[in-house]
């Protein structure tokens, strides 16, 4: 089948071995499995890659209630400067009053979850079948948020098309990224602190630098991401190598893009990050909860969480699309 995850269905119509969008009825405290939830809390993806990628994109999560407010980015007040003597108090007078305020937006976190059905014959054959299913569902849910984050940044960014490669394409790929960072800084007042390359854009950067007639540019082809971060004056440069299943085929995350934006690790609402992840803790204080519903010949497992991904400021997000 082309679709790995199927629409939500009535519990009686689930088929073992398939994944479904979670029904609201499945996320019921009477079905909450403390044991599987605790397993989910301790489980990590292989080498912690997906968890690290989520933190890379969003920084620290901001813990909120189901309903919350967030502050839209203000790129004026944060960079105001007194060009004259406005900050000097005359004898016998008060200091000048300055007022500003951020724009508050009402929002709420989204309920997200997936369900799978496990036949009891499989449970009898494999004592770890339920833990394996929880791990798989967690993987799907994390990858979905990673893609949402990248797609949100890409949609909000100011795009520039660039051609990198060999032969007649004698571009300086690093100079192109530097120019993008300067443009972002002038637009937002704050330079992006993170630059992400897709697997294709990273390869094309190497090829175009190596093929340059300019010796210093050619020598830069083998710079590591850490060295590039120093060259660009940013905190992080990262090559995003992850692959995901896109319908019947596989695709690379961000692939031929270079994304530049600002993300902080403060975990507070009013920092200058372009993108934030607001999280509502599930019962017991964990980020994910696992629900287990028993039936005669099978068991339904649902992994659920609540969060919302918000681009709080579109100003200063840069994107290069590389051909």
mmCIF file of C-alpha atoms in Angstrom:
data_model
loop_
_atom_site.group_PDB
_atom_site.id
_atom_site.type_symbol
_atom_site.label_atom_id
_atom_site.label_comp_id
_atom_site.label_asym_id
_atom_site.label_seq_id
_atom_site.Cartn_x
_atom_site.Cartn_y
_atom_site.Cartn_z
ATOM 1 C CA UNK A 1 0.000 0.000 0.000
ATOM 2 C CA UNK A 2 1.166 3.555 -0.708
ATOM 3 C CA UNK A 3 -0.014 5.031 2.580
ATOM 4 C CA UNK A 4 1.640 3.659 5.704
ATOM 5 C CA UNK A 5 -0.698 5.579 8.044
ATOM 6 C CA UNK A 6 -4.429 5.148 7.424
ATOM 7 C CA UNK A 7 -7.314 7.421 8.474
ATOM 8 C CA UNK A 8 -8.914 6.926 11.871
ATOM 9 C CA UNK A 9 -11.485 4.156 11.872
ATOM 10 C CA UNK A 10 -14.003 2.602 14.201
ATOM 11 C CA UNK A 11 -12.136 0.313 16.590
ATOM 12 C CA UNK A 12 -13.772 -2.776 15.129
ATOM 13 C CA UNK A 13 -12.449 -2.061 11.633
ATOM 14 C CA UNK A 14 -8.746 -1.902 12.518
ATOM 15 C CA UNK A 15 -6.554 -4.521 10.892
ATOM 16 C CA UNK A 16 -3.540 -6.008 12.717
ATOM 17 C CA UNK A 17 -0.162 -4.729 11.589
ATOM 18 C CA UNK A 18 -1.430 -1.410 10.211
ATOM 19 C CA UNK A 19 -1.134 2.120 11.629
ATOM 20 C CA UNK A 20 -4.118 4.463 12.022
ATOM 21 C CA UNK A 21 -4.690 8.042 13.084
ATOM 22 C CA UNK A 22 -5.826 7.851 16.699
ATOM 23 C CA UNK A 23 -9.523 8.081 17.512
ATOM 24 C CA UNK A 24 -10.393 10.466 20.346
ATOM 25 C CA UNK A 25 -12.079 7.606 22.187
ATOM 26 C CA UNK A 26 -8.818 5.674 22.360
ATOM 27 C CA UNK A 27 -7.174 8.462 24.369
ATOM 28 C CA UNK A 28 -9.116 7.657 27.515
ATOM 29 C CA UNK A 29 -7.566 7.467 30.973
ATOM 30 C CA UNK A 30 -9.198 4.111 31.608
ATOM 31 C CA UNK A 31 -6.958 2.733 28.857
ATOM 32 C CA UNK A 32 -3.780 4.519 30.029
ATOM 33 C CA UNK A 33 -0.918 2.043 30.394
ATOM 34 C CA UNK A 34 1.549 3.264 33.023
ATOM 35 C CA UNK A 35 4.032 0.524 32.162
ATOM 36 C CA UNK A 36 4.099 1.287 28.432
ATOM 37 C CA UNK A 37 4.087 5.037 29.110
ATOM 38 C CA UNK A 38 7.161 4.592 31.314
ATOM 39 C CA UNK A 39 8.769 2.531 28.553
ATOM 40 C CA UNK A 40 7.980 5.362 26.111
ATOM 41 C CA UNK A 41 9.560 7.940 28.434
ATOM 42 C CA UNK A 42 12.812 5.990 28.556
ATOM 43 C CA UNK A 43 12.905 4.976 24.905
ATOM 44 C CA UNK A 44 15.167 6.799 22.439
ATOM 45 C CA UNK A 45 15.451 6.498 18.674
ATOM 46 C CA UNK A 46 18.668 4.849 17.410
ATOM 47 C CA UNK A 47 21.576 7.049 18.562
ATOM 48 C CA UNK A 48 18.972 9.602 19.707
ATOM 49 C CA UNK A 49 18.968 11.068 16.184
ATOM 50 C CA UNK A 50 15.304 12.091 16.020
ATOM 51 C CA UNK A 51 15.252 13.621 19.508
ATOM 52 C CA UNK A 52 18.407 15.600 18.690
ATOM 53 C CA UNK A 53 16.881 16.805 15.427
ATOM 54 C CA UNK A 54 13.730 18.008 17.199
ATOM 55 C CA UNK A 55 15.830 19.979 19.689
ATOM 56 C CA UNK A 56 17.969 21.310 16.847
ATOM 57 C CA UNK A 57 14.932 22.658 14.987
ATOM 58 C CA UNK A 58 12.889 24.005 17.900
ATOM 59 C CA UNK A 59 15.281 24.471 20.819
ATOM 60 C CA UNK A 60 13.830 23.599 24.213
ATOM 61 C CA UNK A 61 10.065 22.978 24.263
ATOM 62 C CA UNK A 62 7.878 25.559 25.981
ATOM 63 C CA UNK A 63 5.553 23.788 28.411
ATOM 64 C CA UNK A 64 2.032 25.272 28.405
ATOM 65 C CA UNK A 65 -1.534 24.342 29.226
ATOM 66 C CA UNK A 66 -3.921 23.134 26.565
ATOM 67 C CA UNK A 67 -4.899 26.768 25.872
ATOM 68 C CA UNK A 68 -2.089 29.315 25.849
ATOM 69 C CA UNK A 69 -0.883 32.625 24.463
ATOM 70 C CA UNK A 70 2.321 33.237 22.564
ATOM 71 C CA UNK A 71 4.103 36.459 21.654
ATOM 72 C CA UNK A 72 4.649 37.333 18.018
ATOM 73 C CA UNK A 73 8.162 38.522 17.280
ATOM 74 C CA UNK A 74 8.765 42.285 17.489
ATOM 75 C CA UNK A 75 11.743 43.308 15.347
ATOM 76 C CA UNK A 76 11.377 47.045 16.125
ATOM 77 C CA UNK A 77 11.219 47.562 19.886
ATOM 78 C CA UNK A 78 13.956 45.008 20.542
ATOM 79 C CA UNK A 79 16.432 47.039 18.456
ATOM 80 C CA UNK A 80 15.389 50.591 19.247
ATOM 81 C CA UNK A 81 18.263 53.030 19.799
ATOM 82 C CA UNK A 82 18.219 56.665 20.954
ATOM 83 C CA UNK A 83 19.745 58.583 18.072
ATOM 84 C CA UNK A 84 19.634 61.921 19.901
ATOM 85 C CA UNK A 85 19.552 62.797 23.605
ATOM 86 C CA UNK A 86 16.192 61.200 24.397
ATOM 87 C CA UNK A 87 17.705 59.221 27.273
ATOM 88 C CA UNK A 88 19.173 62.270 29.046
ATOM 89 C CA UNK A 89 17.101 63.777 31.865
ATOM 90 C CA UNK A 90 17.047 67.554 32.279
ATOM 91 C CA UNK A 91 17.405 68.986 35.808
ATOM 92 C CA UNK A 92 14.062 68.924 37.626
ATOM 93 C CA UNK A 93 12.322 66.734 35.069
ATOM 94 C CA UNK A 94 11.527 63.048 34.803
ATOM 95 C CA UNK A 95 13.073 60.534 32.481
ATOM 96 C CA UNK A 96 11.127 60.089 29.271
ATOM 97 C CA UNK A 97 8.509 57.360 29.382
ATOM 98 C CA UNK A 98 8.986 54.519 26.921
ATOM 99 C CA UNK A 99 6.177 52.076 26.260
ATOM 100 C CA UNK A 100 6.058 49.011 24.109
ATOM 101 C CA UNK A 101 4.203 45.748 24.053
ATOM 102 C CA UNK A 102 4.297 42.479 22.197
ATOM 103 C CA UNK A 103 1.347 41.141 20.252
ATOM 104 C CA UNK A 104 -0.252 38.208 22.056
ATOM 105 C CA UNK A 105 -1.940 35.445 20.089
ATOM 106 C CA UNK A 106 -4.419 32.982 21.590
ATOM 107 C CA UNK A 107 -3.761 29.396 20.645
ATOM 108 C CA UNK A 108 -4.012 25.807 21.852
ATOM 109 C CA UNK A 109 -1.937 22.680 21.522
ATOM 110 C CA UNK A 110 -3.050 19.984 19.087
ATOM 111 C CA UNK A 111 -3.825 16.413 20.083
ATOM 112 C CA UNK A 112 -1.669 14.082 18.018
ATOM 113 C CA UNK A 113 -1.556 10.302 18.070
ATOM 114 C CA UNK A 114 -1.374 7.021 16.193
ATOM 115 C CA UNK A 115 -2.953 3.623 16.846
ATOM 116 C CA UNK A 116 -1.973 0.113 15.870
ATOM 117 C CA UNK A 117 -3.595 -3.269 16.460
ATOM 118 C CA UNK A 118 -1.599 -6.306 17.562
ATOM 119 C CA UNK A 119 -3.028 -9.810 17.182
ATOM 120 C CA UNK A 120 -2.757 -11.984 20.310
ATOM 121 C CA UNK A 121 -0.978 -14.681 18.314
ATOM 122 C CA UNK A 122 1.822 -12.161 17.706
ATOM 123 C CA UNK A 123 1.828 -11.202 21.381
ATOM 124 C CA UNK A 124 2.184 -14.856 22.315
ATOM 125 C CA UNK A 125 5.064 -15.306 19.874
ATOM 126 C CA UNK A 126 6.898 -12.102 20.844
ATOM 127 C CA UNK A 127 6.795 -10.852 24.465
ATOM 128 C CA UNK A 128 8.265 -7.507 23.334
ATOM 129 C CA UNK A 129 5.701 -6.903 20.580
ATOM 130 C CA UNK A 130 3.953 -4.105 22.469
ATOM 131 C CA UNK A 131 7.182 -2.248 23.290
ATOM 132 C CA UNK A 132 8.281 -2.556 19.664
ATOM 133 C CA UNK A 133 4.952 -1.111 18.506
ATOM 134 C CA UNK A 134 5.246 1.820 20.948
ATOM 135 C CA UNK A 135 8.772 2.551 19.689
ATOM 136 C CA UNK A 136 7.587 2.495 16.074
ATOM 137 C CA UNK A 137 4.650 4.828 16.755
ATOM 138 C CA UNK A 138 6.922 7.227 18.652
ATOM 139 C CA UNK A 139 9.243 7.263 15.650
ATOM 140 C CA UNK A 140 6.390 8.126 13.288
ATOM 141 C CA UNK A 141 5.137 10.933 15.552
ATOM 142 C CA UNK A 142 8.568 12.517 16.000
ATOM 143 C CA UNK A 143 9.299 12.374 12.302
ATOM 144 C CA UNK A 144 5.940 14.047 11.588
ATOM 145 C CA UNK A 145 6.849 17.005 13.839
ATOM 146 C CA UNK A 146 10.310 17.259 12.290
ATOM 147 C CA UNK A 147 8.754 17.524 8.829
ATOM 148 C CA UNK A 148 6.221 20.072 10.101
ATOM 149 C CA UNK A 149 9.052 22.166 11.463
ATOM 150 C CA UNK A 150 11.039 22.112 8.232
ATOM 151 C CA UNK A 151 7.946 22.775 6.109
ATOM 152 C CA UNK A 152 6.891 25.681 8.356
ATOM 153 C CA UNK A 153 10.328 27.293 8.113
ATOM 154 C CA UNK A 154 10.510 26.734 4.364
ATOM 155 C CA UNK A 155 7.056 28.238 3.798
ATOM 156 C CA UNK A 156 7.839 31.310 5.930
ATOM 157 C CA UNK A 157 11.302 31.962 4.471
ATOM 158 C CA UNK A 158 12.401 34.477 1.901
ATOM 159 C CA UNK A 159 13.688 32.301 -0.944
ATOM 160 C CA UNK A 160 16.600 32.833 -3.345
ATOM 161 C CA UNK A 161 17.401 30.381 -6.135
ATOM 162 C CA UNK A 162 21.066 29.496 -6.627
ATOM 163 C CA UNK A 163 22.953 27.192 -8.977
ATOM 164 C CA UNK A 164 25.859 25.263 -7.475
ATOM 165 C CA UNK A 165 27.803 22.527 -9.200
ATOM 166 C CA UNK A 166 30.687 21.854 -11.537
ATOM 167 C CA UNK A 167 31.752 22.942 -15.000
ATOM 168 C CA UNK A 168 30.447 26.377 -15.924
ATOM 169 C CA UNK A 169 28.832 26.870 -12.498
ATOM 170 C CA UNK A 170 31.659 28.749 -10.774
ATOM 171 C CA UNK A 171 29.654 30.056 -7.836
ATOM 172 C CA UNK A 172 31.083 30.539 -4.358
ATOM 173 C CA UNK A 173 28.536 28.610 -2.297
ATOM 174 C CA UNK A 174 29.800 29.931 1.035
ATOM 175 C CA UNK A 175 29.629 33.527 -0.183
ATOM 176 C CA UNK A 176 26.003 32.910 -1.192
ATOM 177 C CA UNK A 177 25.172 31.745 2.349
ATOM 178 C CA UNK A 178 27.007 34.715 3.878
ATOM 179 C CA UNK A 179 24.992 37.111 1.710
ATOM 180 C CA UNK A 180 21.767 35.407 2.830
ATOM 181 C CA UNK A 181 22.768 35.732 6.499
ATOM 182 C CA UNK A 182 23.492 39.447 6.080
ATOM 183 C CA UNK A 183 20.131 39.996 4.373
ATOM 184 C CA UNK A 184 18.374 38.151 7.216
ATOM 185 C CA UNK A 185 20.218 40.214 9.834
ATOM 186 C CA UNK A 186 19.271 43.494 8.151
ATOM 187 C CA UNK A 187 15.635 42.408 7.922
ATOM 188 C CA UNK A 188 15.251 41.178 11.499
ATOM 189 C CA UNK A 189 17.972 43.055 13.379
ATOM 190 C CA UNK A 190 19.325 39.702 14.517
ATOM 191 C CA UNK A 191 21.533 37.393 12.514
ATOM 192 C CA UNK A 192 20.345 33.775 12.219
ATOM 193 C CA UNK A 193 22.292 31.510 14.547
ATOM 194 C CA UNK A 194 21.548 28.261 12.723
ATOM 195 C CA UNK A 195 22.133 27.127 9.132
ATOM 196 C CA UNK A 196 20.788 23.786 7.914
ATOM 197 C CA UNK A 197 21.789 22.063 4.664
ATOM 198 C CA UNK A 198 19.857 19.270 2.983
ATOM 199 C CA UNK A 199 21.712 16.225 1.772
ATOM 200 C CA UNK A 200 21.703 17.481 -1.849
ATOM 201 C CA UNK A 201 22.601 21.104 -1.076
ATOM 202 C CA UNK A 202 25.532 19.906 1.073
ATOM 203 C CA UNK A 203 26.829 17.745 -1.788
ATOM 204 C CA UNK A 204 26.461 20.612 -4.281
ATOM 205 C CA UNK A 205 28.289 22.971 -1.909
ATOM 206 C CA UNK A 206 31.247 20.567 -1.871
ATOM 207 C CA UNK A 207 31.230 20.122 -5.651
ATOM 208 C CA UNK A 208 31.060 23.822 -6.504
ATOM 209 C CA UNK A 209 33.745 24.802 -3.987
ATOM 210 C CA UNK A 210 36.090 22.018 -5.080
ATOM 211 C CA UNK A 211 35.665 22.940 -8.752
ATOM 212 C CA UNK A 212 36.448 26.626 -8.212
ATOM 213 C CA UNK A 213 39.341 28.286 -10.059
ATOM 214 C CA UNK A 214 39.956 30.306 -6.909
ATOM 215 C CA UNK A 215 42.419 28.358 -4.745
ATOM 216 C CA UNK A 216 41.142 29.566 -1.327
ATOM 217 C CA UNK A 217 37.553 28.815 -2.363
ATOM 218 C CA UNK A 218 38.540 25.349 -3.583
ATOM 219 C CA UNK A 219 40.368 24.713 -0.293
ATOM 220 C CA UNK A 220 37.181 25.498 1.641
ATOM 221 C CA UNK A 221 35.382 22.503 0.093
ATOM 222 C CA UNK A 222 36.445 20.211 2.946
ATOM 223 C CA UNK A 223 35.502 22.530 5.811
ATOM 224 C CA UNK A 224 33.529 20.710 8.492
ATOM 225 C CA UNK A 225 30.138 22.000 9.665
ATOM 226 C CA UNK A 226 31.830 23.273 12.833
ATOM 227 C CA UNK A 227 34.413 25.181 10.788
ATOM 228 C CA UNK A 228 31.681 26.612 8.565
ATOM 229 C CA UNK A 229 29.823 27.800 11.670
ATOM 230 C CA UNK A 230 32.935 29.740 12.643
ATOM 231 C CA UNK A 231 33.274 31.163 9.149
ATOM 232 C CA UNK A 232 29.616 32.270 9.082
ATOM 233 C CA UNK A 233 29.619 33.514 12.676
ATOM 234 C CA UNK A 234 26.670 31.302 13.688
ATOM 235 C CA UNK A 235 26.163 28.810 16.483
ATOM 236 C CA UNK A 236 25.294 25.764 14.387
ATOM 237 C CA UNK A 237 25.770 24.484 10.864
ATOM 238 C CA UNK A 238 24.190 21.082 10.313
ATOM 239 C CA UNK A 239 23.818 18.705 7.411
ATOM 240 C CA UNK A 240 20.382 17.086 7.685
ATOM 241 C CA UNK A 241 20.790 13.573 6.296
ATOM 242 C CA UNK A 242 17.522 11.966 7.405
ATOM 243 C CA UNK A 243 15.363 10.131 4.865
ATOM 244 C CA UNK A 244 11.628 9.507 5.201
ATOM 245 C CA UNK A 245 8.959 7.546 3.356
ATOM 246 C CA UNK A 246 6.973 9.868 1.089
ATOM 247 C CA UNK A 247 4.060 7.878 -0.335
ATOM 248 C CA UNK A 248 5.463 5.029 -2.417
ATOM 249 C CA UNK A 249 9.013 6.391 -2.468
ATOM 250 C CA UNK A 250 11.643 7.772 -0.126
ATOM 251 C CA UNK A 251 12.659 11.421 0.102
ATOM 252 C CA UNK A 252 15.356 13.450 1.824
ATOM 253 C CA UNK A 253 14.401 16.015 4.447
ATOM 254 C CA UNK A 254 15.002 19.582 3.143
ATOM 255 C CA UNK A 255 17.023 17.918 0.325
ATOM 256 C CA UNK A 256 18.216 20.790 -1.932
ATOM 257 C CA UNK A 257 17.566 23.666 0.509
ATOM 258 C CA UNK A 258 19.713 25.754 2.811
ATOM 259 C CA UNK A 259 17.679 27.168 5.707
ATOM 260 C CA UNK A 260 18.868 29.918 8.045
ATOM 261 C CA UNK A 261 16.926 31.087 11.083
ATOM 262 C CA UNK A 262 17.192 31.923 14.760
ATOM 263 C CA UNK A 263 16.429 29.412 17.499
ATOM 264 C CA UNK A 264 17.164 29.793 21.202
ATOM 265 C CA UNK A 265 17.393 27.111 23.876
ATOM 266 C CA UNK A 266 15.833 29.199 26.651
ATOM 267 C CA UNK A 267 12.484 27.401 26.779
ATOM 268 C CA UNK A 268 10.687 30.731 27.404
ATOM 269 C CA UNK A 269 7.957 32.403 25.395
ATOM 270 C CA UNK A 270 9.473 35.776 24.492
ATOM 271 C CA UNK A 271 12.936 34.853 23.227
ATOM 272 C CA UNK A 272 13.725 35.852 19.609
ATOM 273 C CA UNK A 273 13.389 32.394 18.068
ATOM 274 C CA UNK A 274 11.711 32.229 14.671
ATOM 275 C CA UNK A 275 10.066 28.904 15.515
ATOM 276 C CA UNK A 276 8.903 27.340 18.777
ATOM 277 C CA UNK A 277 7.357 24.107 19.960
ATOM 278 C CA UNK A 278 4.681 24.496 22.649
ATOM 279 C CA UNK A 279 4.056 21.276 24.593
ATOM 280 C CA UNK A 280 1.248 20.238 26.944
ATOM 281 C CA UNK A 281 2.320 17.431 29.252
ATOM 282 C CA UNK A 282 0.196 14.311 29.287
ATOM 283 C CA UNK A 283 -1.083 12.590 32.425
ATOM 284 C CA UNK A 284 1.795 11.888 34.813
ATOM 285 C CA UNK A 285 3.813 14.780 33.418
ATOM 286 C CA UNK A 286 5.340 12.968 30.452
ATOM 287 C CA UNK A 287 5.436 14.286 26.902
ATOM 288 C CA UNK A 288 3.915 11.093 25.480
ATOM 289 C CA UNK A 289 1.291 8.709 26.869
ATOM 290 C CA UNK A 290 0.444 5.166 25.787
ATOM 291 C CA UNK A 291 -3.094 3.791 25.864
ATOM 292 C CA UNK A 292 -3.827 0.048 25.741
ATOM 293 C CA UNK A 293 -7.282 -1.292 24.921
ATOM 294 C CA UNK A 294 -7.840 -5.045 25.181
ATOM 295 C CA UNK A 295 -10.150 -7.007 22.913
ATOM 296 C CA UNK A 296 -10.790 -10.730 22.622
ATOM 297 C CA UNK A 297 -8.256 -11.609 19.913
ATOM 298 C CA UNK A 298 -6.151 -8.449 19.784
ATOM 299 C CA UNK A 299 -4.855 -5.381 21.623
ATOM 300 C CA UNK A 300 -5.046 -1.790 20.350
ATOM 301 C CA UNK A 301 -2.147 0.492 21.276
ATOM 302 C CA UNK A 302 -2.287 4.284 20.932
ATOM 303 C CA UNK A 303 0.643 6.658 21.464
ATOM 304 C CA UNK A 304 -0.494 10.262 21.950
ATOM 305 C CA UNK A 305 0.977 13.680 22.709
ATOM 306 C CA UNK A 306 -0.092 17.338 22.602
ATOM 307 C CA UNK A 307 1.938 20.145 21.080
ATOM 308 C CA UNK A 308 1.830 22.950 18.567
ATOM 309 C CA UNK A 309 4.589 24.184 16.257
ATOM 310 C CA UNK A 310 4.453 27.944 15.717
ATOM 311 C CA UNK A 311 6.526 30.259 13.524
ATOM 312 C CA UNK A 312 6.432 33.212 15.926
ATOM 313 C CA UNK A 313 8.324 35.514 13.556
ATOM 314 C CA UNK A 314 8.688 35.185 9.797
ATOM 315 C CA UNK A 315 11.211 38.033 9.627
ATOM 316 C CA UNK A 316 14.817 37.009 9.105
ATOM 317 C CA UNK A 317 14.266 33.427 7.913
ATOM 318 C CA UNK A 318 16.434 32.730 4.882
ATOM 319 C CA UNK A 319 16.201 29.989 2.273
ATOM 320 C CA UNK A 320 18.366 29.085 -0.688
ATOM 321 C CA UNK A 321 16.963 26.606 -3.198
ATOM 322 C CA UNK A 322 19.898 24.932 -4.915
ATOM 323 C CA UNK A 323 19.838 23.553 -8.439
#
